[in-house]
Coordinates of C-alpha atoms and ligand atoms in Angstrom, one line a residue:
M1 CA -0.1 -0.2 0.1
S2 CA 1.3 3.6 -1.1
L3 CA -0.2 6.9 0.0
Y4 CA 0.2 10.0 -2.4
L5 CA -0.7 13.6 -0.8
G6 CA -1.6 16.4 -2.9
L7 CA -2.1 19.7 -1.9
D8 CA -4.2 22.8 -3.3
S9 CA -3.2 26.5 -2.2
S10 CA -5.9 28.4 -3.7
T11 CA -7.1 31.8 -3.3
Q12 CA -9.5 31.3 -0.4
S13 CA -8.3 28.1 1.0
L14 CA -5.6 25.2 1.4
S15 CA -6.7 21.7 0.5
A16 CA -5.1 18.3 0.7
I17 CA -6.4 14.9 -0.5
V18 CA -4.6 11.5 0.0
L19 CA -4.7 8.9 -2.4
E20 CA -4.2 5.2 -1.0
V21 CA -3.2 2.7 -4.0
D22 CA -2.8 -0.8 -3.3
G23 CA -2.6 -2.9 -6.3
S24 CA -5.8 -2.3 -8.1
H25 CA -7.6 -1.0 -5.3
R26 CA -7.4 3.0 -5.1
R27 CA -9.2 5.2 -2.7
I28 CA -9.2 8.6 -1.2
A29 CA -7.7 8.2 2.4
F30 CA -8.0 11.8 3.7
E31 CA -9.4 15.1 2.8
S32 CA -9.2 18.2 4.7
S33 CA -9.3 22.1 3.9
I34 CA -8.4 25.1 5.5
A35 CA -10.0 28.4 4.7
F36 CA -7.6 31.3 5.4
D37 CA -10.1 34.1 6.3
E38 CA -11.6 31.8 9.1
T39 CA -8.5 29.8 10.4
L40 CA -6.1 32.4 10.2
P41 CA -8.1 35.7 10.6
H42 CA -4.5 37.5 12.1
Y43 CA -3.7 38.3 8.3
G44 CA -6.9 40.3 7.8
T45 CA -7.8 38.8 4.2
R46 CA -11.2 39.0 2.7
H47 CA -11.5 35.9 0.6
G48 CA -8.0 35.2 0.7
V49 CA -7.0 38.9 -0.4
L50 CA -6.0 41.9 1.6
P51 CA -8.1 44.6 1.3
A52 CA -7.4 47.5 -1.2
D53 CA -8.7 51.1 -1.9
D54 CA -7.8 50.4 -5.4
A55 CA -10.2 47.8 -7.3
T56 CA -7.6 46.9 -9.8
S57 CA -5.0 45.9 -7.1
A58 CA -5.1 42.2 -5.4
V59 CA -2.3 41.1 -3.1
S60 CA -2.1 38.4 -0.3
P61 CA 0.4 37.8 2.4
P62 CA 2.7 35.0 1.5
L63 CA 3.1 33.9 5.2
M64 CA -0.7 33.0 5.3
W65 CA 0.2 30.6 2.8
V66 CA 3.2 29.2 4.7
E67 CA 1.2 28.8 8.2
A68 CA -1.7 27.3 6.5
L69 CA 0.8 24.5 5.0
E70 CA 2.3 24.1 8.2
L71 CA -1.0 23.6 9.8
M72 CA -2.3 21.1 7.0
M73 CA 1.2 18.7 7.5
E74 CA 0.2 18.8 11.4
R75 CA -3.3 17.6 10.6
L76 CA -1.9 15.2 8.3
A77 CA 0.6 14.1 10.9
K78 CA -2.3 13.4 13.5
S79 CA -4.7 12.1 10.7
G80 CA -3.9 8.4 12.0
L81 CA -2.9 7.6 8.7
D82 CA 0.1 5.2 8.2
L83 CA 2.3 8.1 6.7
S84 CA 5.3 5.7 6.8
Q85 CA 3.8 4.7 3.3
L86 CA 3.7 8.1 2.4
R87 CA 5.4 7.6 -1.0
A88 CA 4.8 11.3 -2.9
I89 CA 3.9 14.8 -2.5
S90 CA 2.7 17.3 -5.1
G91 CA 0.7 20.3 -5.3
S92 CA -1.2 22.8 -7.1
A93 CA -1.6 26.5 -6.5
Q94 CA -3.3 29.5 -8.0
Q95 CA -1.6 30.7 -11.1
H96 CA 0.5 33.9 -11.8
G97 CA 1.1 34.9 -8.0
S98 CA 4.5 35.4 -7.3
V99 CA 6.5 35.7 -4.3
Y100 CA 10.0 37.4 -4.2
L101 CA 12.8 36.2 -2.0
N102 CA 16.1 37.6 -1.0
A103 CA 19.8 36.3 -1.2
K104 CA 19.4 34.8 2.2
A105 CA 16.6 32.5 1.2
A106 CA 18.9 29.4 -0.2
A107 CA 20.5 29.3 2.9
L108 CA 17.8 29.6 5.1
L109 CA 15.5 27.1 3.2
G110 CA 18.3 24.5 4.1
T111 CA 18.4 24.9 7.7
L112 CA 15.0 25.3 9.0
D113 CA 14.9 24.9 12.7
P114 CA 12.1 22.0 13.2
G115 CA 11.7 23.6 16.7
R116 CA 10.2 26.6 15.2
R117 CA 7.6 28.1 13.3
L118 CA 7.5 27.8 9.4
A119 CA 6.3 31.3 8.8
D120 CA 8.6 32.9 11.5
Q121 CA 11.6 31.7 9.7
V122 CA 10.2 32.6 6.3
N123 CA 9.6 35.8 7.1
P124 CA 13.2 37.2 7.0
M125 CA 13.5 35.5 3.4
L126 CA 11.2 37.9 1.8
S127 CA 12.3 40.7 -0.2
R128 CA 8.4 41.7 -0.6
D129 CA 6.3 40.9 2.2
V130 CA 3.1 40.6 -0.2
A131 CA 2.6 38.8 -3.4
P132 CA 0.6 39.7 -6.2
I133 CA -2.1 37.5 -7.2
W134 CA -4.2 36.7 -10.6
M135 CA -6.9 38.7 -9.3
D136 CA -4.7 41.8 -10.1
S137 CA -5.5 44.1 -13.1
S138 CA -3.3 46.9 -12.2
T139 CA -0.2 46.4 -14.8
S140 CA -2.0 47.6 -18.3
I141 CA 1.2 50.4 -18.8
E142 CA 3.7 47.3 -18.2
C143 CA 1.7 44.9 -20.6
G144 CA 1.7 47.6 -23.2
E145 CA 5.5 48.1 -22.7
I146 CA 6.5 44.5 -22.9
E147 CA 4.1 43.8 -25.7
A148 CA 5.6 46.6 -27.7
A149 CA 9.1 45.5 -26.9
T150 CA 8.5 41.5 -28.0
G151 CA 7.1 42.9 -31.5
G152 CA 3.3 42.6 -30.6
N153 CA 0.7 40.8 -28.9
Q154 CA 0.4 38.3 -31.5
A155 CA 4.5 37.3 -31.7
L156 CA 4.1 37.1 -27.8
A157 CA 1.1 34.9 -28.0
Q158 CA 2.7 32.9 -30.5
R159 CA 5.8 32.3 -28.3
T160 CA 4.5 32.3 -24.6
G161 CA 0.7 30.9 -25.3
S162 CA -1.0 34.4 -24.5
R163 CA -0.8 37.8 -25.0
A164 CA 0.3 40.2 -22.6
F165 CA -2.4 39.9 -19.6
E166 CA -2.5 42.3 -16.3
R167 CA -2.3 39.3 -14.0
F168 CA 0.4 37.3 -15.4
T169 CA 3.7 37.3 -13.8
G170 CA 5.8 39.0 -16.1
P171 CA 3.8 42.4 -16.4
Q172 CA 3.6 42.0 -12.4
I173 CA 7.5 41.8 -12.1
R174 CA 7.9 44.6 -14.4
K175 CA 5.6 47.0 -12.2
F176 CA 7.3 45.9 -9.3
S177 CA 10.9 46.7 -10.7
K178 CA 9.6 50.0 -11.4
R179 CA 7.9 50.8 -8.5
D180 CA 10.3 49.5 -6.1
P181 CA 13.5 49.4 -7.8
S182 CA 15.8 48.8 -4.5
A183 CA 13.4 45.9 -3.3
Y184 CA 13.5 44.3 -6.8
A185 CA 17.5 44.6 -6.7
A186 CA 17.5 42.8 -3.2
T187 CA 15.1 39.9 -4.9
D188 CA 17.3 37.0 -5.7
R189 CA 14.5 34.4 -6.7
I190 CA 11.1 35.2 -7.8
H191 CA 8.7 32.1 -7.1
L192 CA 5.4 31.2 -8.3
V193 CA 3.1 30.5 -5.6
S194 CA 3.5 26.4 -6.9
S195 CA 7.2 26.6 -6.9
F196 CA 7.4 28.6 -3.5
L197 CA 5.7 26.1 -1.5
A198 CA 7.3 23.2 -3.1
S199 CA 10.9 24.8 -2.1
L200 CA 9.4 25.0 1.4
L201 CA 8.9 21.0 1.1
I202 CA 12.2 20.1 -0.1
G203 CA 14.5 23.1 1.9
E204 CA 15.7 24.8 -1.3
H205 CA 14.8 26.4 -4.2
A206 CA 12.4 24.1 -6.3
P207 CA 12.0 24.6 -10.1
L208 CA 8.5 25.5 -11.6
D209 CA 6.5 23.4 -14.2
P210 CA 5.6 24.3 -18.2
G211 CA 1.9 24.2 -17.0
D212 CA 2.3 27.1 -14.5
G213 CA 5.4 28.6 -16.3
S214 CA 3.0 29.4 -19.3
G215 CA 1.1 31.7 -16.9
M216 CA 3.8 34.2 -17.1
N217 CA 4.3 35.9 -20.4
L218 CA 7.8 34.7 -20.1
M219 CA 8.4 31.1 -21.2
D220 CA 8.7 29.7 -24.7
L221 CA 5.5 27.4 -25.0
T222 CA 7.5 24.6 -27.1
S223 CA 10.8 24.7 -25.6
C224 CA 10.1 25.2 -22.0
D225 CA 12.8 27.5 -21.8
W226 CA 12.6 31.0 -20.7
W227 CA 11.9 33.4 -23.7
M228 CA 14.7 36.0 -23.6
P229 CA 13.4 38.7 -25.6
A230 CA 10.4 38.7 -23.3
V231 CA 12.6 38.3 -19.9
D232 CA 14.8 41.1 -21.1
A233 CA 11.6 43.2 -22.3
T234 CA 10.5 42.7 -18.5
A235 CA 13.0 43.8 -16.2
A236 CA 16.8 44.0 -15.5
D237 CA 18.6 40.9 -14.7
L238 CA 15.6 38.8 -14.5
A239 CA 17.0 36.0 -16.0
T240 CA 19.1 35.6 -13.0
K241 CA 16.3 35.7 -10.7
L242 CA 14.0 33.2 -12.3
P243 CA 13.5 29.3 -11.3
R244 CA 14.5 26.8 -13.7
V245 CA 11.5 25.0 -15.5
A246 CA 11.3 21.1 -15.0
R247 CA 9.4 18.8 -17.1
A248 CA 5.8 17.8 -15.1
S249 CA 6.2 14.7 -13.3
T250 CA 9.8 15.2 -12.1
I251 CA 10.9 14.9 -8.6
V252 CA 12.4 18.0 -7.4
G253 CA 13.6 16.4 -4.1
T254 CA 12.3 15.0 -0.9
L255 CA 10.6 16.3 2.1
S256 CA 13.3 18.0 4.2
R257 CA 14.4 17.4 7.6
Y258 CA 12.1 20.1 8.8
W259 CA 9.0 17.9 8.2
Q260 CA 10.5 15.0 9.2
V261 CA 11.8 16.2 12.5
R262 CA 8.9 18.2 13.5
F263 CA 5.9 15.9 12.2
G264 CA 7.3 12.9 12.1
L265 CA 7.0 12.4 8.3
P266 CA 9.2 10.2 5.9
P267 CA 11.3 11.6 3.5
A268 CA 8.9 11.4 0.8
Q269 CA 9.3 12.2 -3.0
V270 CA 8.4 15.9 -3.9
V271 CA 7.2 16.1 -7.6
A272 CA 7.2 19.3 -9.4
W273 CA 3.9 21.3 -8.4
S274 CA 1.6 23.0 -10.8
G275 CA -0.9 25.7 -11.3
D276 CA -4.5 24.8 -10.2
N277 CA -5.7 24.6 -13.6
P278 CA -3.3 22.2 -15.2
C279 CA -4.0 20.3 -12.1
S280 CA -7.8 20.4 -12.4
L281 CA -7.5 19.0 -15.9
V282 CA -5.6 15.9 -14.7
G283 CA -8.2 15.5 -11.7
V284 CA -11.1 15.8 -13.8
G285 CA -9.4 13.2 -16.2
L286 CA -9.0 15.3 -19.6
V287 CA -6.2 13.2 -20.4
R288 CA -7.4 13.4 -24.0
E289 CA -8.6 15.7 -26.5
G290 CA -12.5 16.3 -27.2
R291 CA -13.9 17.3 -24.0
L292 CA -14.1 20.3 -22.1
A293 CA -14.2 20.9 -18.0
I294 CA -15.6 24.0 -16.7
S295 CA -14.6 24.9 -13.1
L296 CA -16.9 27.0 -10.9
G297 CA -14.5 28.2 -8.2
T298 CA -13.3 31.6 -7.3
S299 CA -12.5 32.0 -10.8
D300 CA -14.5 30.4 -13.6
T301 CA -12.5 28.6 -16.1
V302 CA -13.5 26.7 -19.5
F303 CA -10.4 24.0 -20.3
G304 CA -9.6 21.5 -22.0
L305 CA -6.5 19.4 -23.6
M306 CA -4.8 20.2 -26.6
R307 CA -2.1 18.1 -28.5
E308 CA -0.9 21.2 -30.5
P309 CA -0.7 24.4 -29.1
R310 CA -3.6 26.4 -31.1
V311 CA -3.0 30.0 -29.9
D312 CA -5.9 32.3 -29.5
A313 CA -6.0 34.6 -32.4
T314 CA -8.6 36.8 -30.9
G315 CA -6.6 37.5 -27.8
T316 CA -8.8 36.1 -25.3
G317 CA -7.8 32.8 -24.1
H318 CA -4.6 31.2 -23.1
V319 CA -2.5 28.0 -24.1
F320 CA -0.6 26.6 -21.1
G321 CA 1.5 23.5 -20.7
A322 CA -0.3 20.2 -19.7
P323 CA 0.8 18.0 -17.2
T324 CA 0.5 15.1 -19.9
G325 CA 3.3 17.0 -21.4
D326 CA 0.5 18.5 -24.1
Y327 CA -1.0 21.5 -23.8
M328 CA -4.4 22.9 -22.7
G329 CA -6.6 25.9 -23.8
L330 CA -8.2 28.0 -21.1
T331 CA -10.2 31.2 -20.6
C332 CA -10.6 32.4 -17.6
F333 CA -13.4 34.7 -15.8
K334 CA -12.6 36.7 -12.8
N335 CA -16.1 37.4 -11.8
G336 CA -17.0 33.7 -11.0
S337 CA -18.4 32.5 -7.3
L338 CA -18.0 35.7 -5.6
A339 CA -20.5 37.4 -8.4
R340 CA -22.8 34.6 -7.7
E341 CA -22.1 35.4 -3.9
H342 CA -22.9 39.0 -4.4
I343 CA -26.2 38.5 -5.9
R344 CA -27.0 35.6 -3.4
D345 CA -26.4 37.8 -0.3
R346 CA -27.8 41.1 -1.9
F347 CA -31.5 39.5 -1.8
G348 CA -30.7 37.4 1.6
L349 CA -30.6 34.1 -0.1
S350 CA -29.1 30.9 0.8
W351 CA -28.0 28.5 -2.1
S352 CA -31.0 26.3 -1.8
T353 CA -33.2 29.5 -2.1
F354 CA -31.0 30.8 -4.7
S355 CA -31.6 27.7 -7.0
E356 CA -35.4 27.9 -6.3
S357 CA -35.2 31.3 -8.0
L358 CA -33.3 29.5 -10.8
R359 CA -36.1 27.1 -10.7
R360 CA -38.9 29.3 -11.0
T361 CA -37.8 31.7 -13.7
P362 CA -37.7 30.9 -17.3
A363 CA -34.6 30.3 -19.8
G364 CA -34.0 33.5 -21.4
N365 CA -35.4 35.6 -18.5
G366 CA -37.6 37.4 -20.6
G367 CA -35.0 39.2 -22.2
R368 CA -33.4 40.6 -18.9
L369 CA -29.7 40.4 -19.0
L370 CA -26.7 41.1 -16.4
L371 CA -22.9 41.3 -17.1
P372 CA -21.4 39.8 -13.9
W373 CA -18.9 42.7 -13.5
L374 CA -18.6 43.0 -9.7
E375 CA -14.8 43.2 -10.2
P376 CA -12.4 44.1 -13.0
E377 CA -13.2 41.3 -15.7
I378 CA -10.1 39.4 -17.3
T379 CA -12.8 37.9 -20.2
P380 CA -13.3 40.4 -21.9
T381 CA -11.0 43.1 -20.4
V382 CA -12.8 45.5 -17.7
L383 CA -10.8 47.7 -15.9
T384 CA -13.6 49.8 -14.6
P385 CA -15.9 47.2 -12.6
G386 CA -19.7 47.6 -12.2
I387 CA -22.5 45.1 -12.9
R388 CA -24.3 46.1 -16.1
R389 CA -28.1 45.3 -16.5
Y390 CA -30.1 45.4 -19.4
D391 CA -34.0 45.7 -19.3
L392 CA -33.3 44.4 -15.4
D393 CA -35.1 46.1 -12.3
P394 CA -31.8 45.7 -9.9
G395 CA -34.6 44.9 -6.9
D396 CA -35.7 41.9 -8.9
A397 CA -34.2 38.9 -7.0
D398 CA -35.5 36.4 -8.9
G399 CA -34.5 38.0 -12.2
N400 CA -31.3 39.0 -10.8
V401 CA -30.5 35.5 -10.0
R402 CA -31.2 34.1 -13.1
A403 CA -29.3 36.9 -15.3
V404 CA -26.3 36.3 -13.0
V405 CA -26.1 32.7 -13.8
E406 CA -27.2 32.9 -17.6
G407 CA -25.0 35.9 -18.2
Q408 CA -21.8 33.8 -16.8
Q409 CA -22.7 30.9 -18.6
M410 CA -23.1 33.2 -22.1
A411 CA -19.9 34.7 -21.4
M412 CA -18.4 30.9 -21.3
A413 CA -19.6 29.8 -24.3
L414 CA -19.0 32.9 -26.5
H415 CA -15.4 33.1 -25.1
S416 CA -14.5 29.4 -25.6
R417 CA -15.4 29.3 -29.1
W418 CA -11.8 30.4 -30.2
M419 CA -10.8 26.7 -28.7
N420 CA -12.4 25.0 -31.6
V421 CA -13.9 22.1 -29.7
T422 CA -17.5 20.4 -30.6
V423 CA -18.7 20.2 -27.0
D424 CA -21.1 17.2 -26.2
T425 CA -19.5 16.4 -22.5
I426 CA -18.6 18.8 -19.9
H427 CA -16.9 17.5 -16.6
A428 CA -17.9 20.4 -13.8
T429 CA -15.9 21.1 -11.0
G430 CA -14.9 23.5 -8.4
G431 CA -17.3 24.5 -5.2
A432 CA -20.2 26.0 -7.3
A433 CA -20.3 22.7 -9.2
A434 CA -22.3 21.2 -5.9
N435 CA -25.1 23.1 -7.5
R436 CA -27.3 21.2 -10.1
D437 CA -29.4 24.0 -10.7
I438 CA -26.4 26.0 -12.1
L439 CA -25.2 23.1 -14.0
Q440 CA -28.6 22.5 -15.6
V441 CA -28.1 26.1 -17.1
M442 CA -24.7 25.0 -18.3
A443 CA -26.1 22.1 -19.8
N444 CA -28.6 24.1 -21.6
V445 CA -26.6 26.9 -22.9
F446 CA -23.8 24.6 -24.3
G447 CA -26.2 22.0 -25.7
A448 CA -24.2 19.4 -23.9
V449 CA -24.5 16.7 -21.4
V450 CA -22.8 17.8 -17.8
Y451 CA -21.4 15.6 -15.2
Q452 CA -20.6 16.2 -11.6
L453 CA -17.3 14.2 -10.4
Q454 CA -16.8 12.1 -7.5
V455 CA -14.1 14.6 -6.0
G456 CA -15.0 18.1 -5.7
N457 CA -11.5 19.4 -5.3
S458 CA -9.9 18.6 -9.1
A459 CA -6.9 20.5 -8.2
A460 CA -6.2 18.7 -5.4
L461 CA -6.9 15.3 -6.6
G462 CA -4.9 16.3 -9.8
A463 CA -1.7 17.1 -7.7
A464 CA -2.2 13.9 -5.8
I465 CA -2.2 12.0 -9.3
A466 CA 0.8 14.2 -10.4
A467 CA 2.7 12.7 -6.9
L468 CA 1.6 9.2 -7.9
H469 CA 2.6 9.8 -11.6
G470 CA 5.6 11.4 -11.0
S471 CA 6.6 8.9 -8.2
A472 CA 6.3 6.2 -10.6
T473 CA 7.9 7.3 -13.6
G474 CA 10.6 8.7 -11.2
E475 CA 11.5 5.5 -10.5
G476 CA 11.7 4.1 -13.9
D477 CA 8.5 2.8 -14.5
S478 CA 6.3 3.9 -17.2
M479 CA 2.9 4.9 -16.2
A480 CA 0.1 5.7 -19.0
W481 CA -1.9 8.8 -17.5
D482 CA -5.0 6.9 -18.3
D483 CA -3.8 4.6 -16.0
A484 CA -2.7 7.0 -13.2
V485 CA -6.1 8.8 -13.5
E486 CA -8.0 5.7 -13.7
G487 CA -10.7 5.3 -10.4
F488 CA -10.6 8.7 -9.4
V489 CA -11.8 10.8 -12.1
E490 CA -14.8 9.1 -13.5
P491 CA -17.7 11.1 -14.0
I492 CA -20.8 10.1 -11.9
A493 CA -23.2 8.6 -14.2
Q494 CA -26.1 9.0 -12.5
S495 CA -25.2 12.9 -12.0
A496 CA -25.7 13.9 -16.0
L497 CA -27.6 16.7 -16.3
R498 CA -28.9 16.7 -20.2
P499 CA -29.7 19.8 -22.4
N500 CA -33.3 20.3 -23.4
A501 CA -33.3 21.0 -27.0
A502 CA -36.1 23.7 -26.7
T503 CA -34.1 25.5 -24.1
H504 CA -30.9 25.1 -26.0
A505 CA -32.4 26.7 -29.1
V506 CA -33.6 29.7 -26.6
Y507 CA -30.0 30.3 -25.6
R508 CA -28.4 29.9 -29.2
E509 CA -30.6 33.0 -30.2
L510 CA -29.7 35.0 -27.0
I511 CA -25.9 34.4 -27.3
D512 CA -25.8 37.0 -30.2
V513 CA -27.9 39.3 -28.5
Y514 CA -25.8 38.8 -25.2
A515 CA -22.5 39.5 -27.1
A516 CA -24.2 42.6 -28.7
C517 CA -24.5 43.9 -25.2
E518 CA -21.1 43.1 -24.2
L519 CA -19.7 45.1 -26.9
H520 CA -22.2 47.9 -25.9
A521 CA -21.1 48.1 -22.6
L522 CA -17.5 47.7 -23.5
G523 CA -18.3 51.0 -25.6
Q524 CA -17.8 49.5 -28.8
G525 CA -21.1 48.6 -30.1
A526 CA -24.7 50.0 -31.2
D527 CA -27.4 50.3 -28.3
P528 CA -28.6 46.5 -28.2
S529 CA -32.1 47.6 -27.1
P530 CA -34.0 46.7 -30.5
R531 CA -32.1 43.4 -30.4
L532 CA -33.2 42.7 -26.9
A533 CA -36.7 43.5 -27.5
D534 CA -37.1 41.3 -30.7
F535 CA -35.6 38.5 -28.5
A536 CA -38.1 39.2 -25.6
A537 CA -41.2 39.2 -28.0
A538 CA -39.9 35.9 -29.8
L539 CA -39.8 34.4 -26.3
E540 CA -43.7 35.1 -25.6
Ligands
ADP601 P1 -11.3 27.9 -5.2 O1 -11.0 28.5 -6.5 O2 -10.4 29.4 -4.3 O3 -10.9 26.6 -4.8 P2 -13.8 26.7 -4.8 O4 -13.6 25.9 -6.0 O5 -13.4 25.8 -3.4 O6 -12.5 27.9 -4.6 O7 -15.0 27.2 -4.6 C1 -15.5 28.1 -3.5 C2 -16.8 28.5 -3.8 O8 -17.7 27.9 -4.1 C3 -17.4 29.6 -2.6 O9 -16.9 30.9 -3.1 C4 -18.8 29.6 -3.0 O10 -19.1 30.6 -3.6 C5 -19.0 28.4 -4.2 N1 -20.2 27.4 -3.6 C6 -20.2 26.6 -2.8 N2 -21.0 26.0 -2.4 C7 -22.0 26.5 -3.5 C8 -23.3 26.0 -4.0 N3 -24.1 25.4 -3.5 N4 -24.0 26.7 -4.8 C9 -23.3 27.8 -5.8 N5 -21.8 28.2 -5.3 C10 -21.4 27.2 -4.2
XUL602 C1 -6.3 31.1 -14.5 C2 -6.3 32.1 -13.2 C3 -7.3 31.4 -12.1 C4 -6.5 31.2 -11.1 C5 -7.2 30.8 -9.9 O1 -5.5 32.0 -15.7 O2 -6.1 33.5 -13.4 O3 -8.0 30.4 -12.7 O4 -5.3 30.1 -11.2 O5 -6.7 30.0 -8.9

């Protein structure tokens, strides 16, 4: 019997899943989660992010992630599992976020004192006390500068998988180097959240993997090396500060003495960590082309595996490396769960009464529409936030509930067209995938069968499966990804939500009206009122 641990450091929480594998017998032996705001209130975060006056800024305290990691390892040590059988650990983390360490870090990581709290020992390693995260949209100027210096957004996207995006690590590094040149100069290593946490486990600077490296606007997508024109365009001396990129499934070290002595854990292998979306790709079982997954987490993301990197000519989406060595297409929406929660709370609803509102309102909402831009939005780019309503009374509870869910699903269908996948099956994951009424709208909008999965946290599951795969292949065995995921990722057959043909037809009409409203709200299109009126009339 062997155990494999997957960790997931997301925006709002740290989760862990342990897989038990005994020949063909496979099961989940442990699952646990730590919500940052509730468990670690002394960091003062809201939904895992530090409050800020500027709506475009989003930073989190890296020490909070460190303290959560230590708490989770302590929980694991006390779980009663036979941890002498813990073979390997891997992890997933929110993408794009960066952690800045000084020159003392390398030595300090290697000499952590098992008698002392981890966060206290990591504090002196930081050259910046906050980490900009994926919700930040404050770097439009830097995006423009990097784009201009690298031959334009098409060239940048062809090489790195994405045009310049505000939340991507390169533009964030550039902004920091301009705003605080002395702290930038004092920075010896810039980690992603994933490689930072992996470094704490192995007691030395860990490499990052191509899945997370491709969320930086810095890595050549096909060679998986740093693309020097982008590195040079981003900040001085950056090449010396970046971690190495290691292939996915690489064993990057073993659990250091700190964890062994402090919690009695074994010297388990540590497999390269990745971003939460690449990990989720594996955790929802999409190790082959042809299906899509939709994650309804803090962010909403639509993604699928690609054999070849087909970069998005419209500049909407991203191509990342996939843990399987292939690629993945992804479109990300910032206004996911928090926008749904905002509407729920505004009308004093629970998730169950939110669902009742969905059930008693008709598809198409009588032509009442909402663009869910509570926060600055990533897709499409919206820097000045504000929910936009069309023919919708802001006080109409039922209408707003249906409008936020339909608006988000419309946006996902519209902005995933570039992936060119005929969608007949969707694997749904993330916290809100528990909500079958939301998933029924998804099924009807996409005209696809939507499945729930056995394990809700696909990112942590994907990380645990990466630990299993990395450990097997690192020891010289070959292991097909189909075999690695087997038994953990199969959709629940009884969970299938099937599309209704008549309702799907309504949404096929609505999507063009929605696109017209979006263009209008962005100041790029005509007043959509006549189209809305025609749509509403056709519904009657
Ligand atoms: P993260 O992306 O940070 O890992 P999760 O995938 O854990 O986030 O999703 C957390 C979100 O799930 C919460 O913010 C909450 O809004 C949402 N959620 C949980 N249960 C439900 C439900 N029954 N209906 C809709 N949303 C839900
Ligand atoms: C993906 C993205 C988000 C974060 C959330 O590009 O920005 O999905 O990874 O954790």
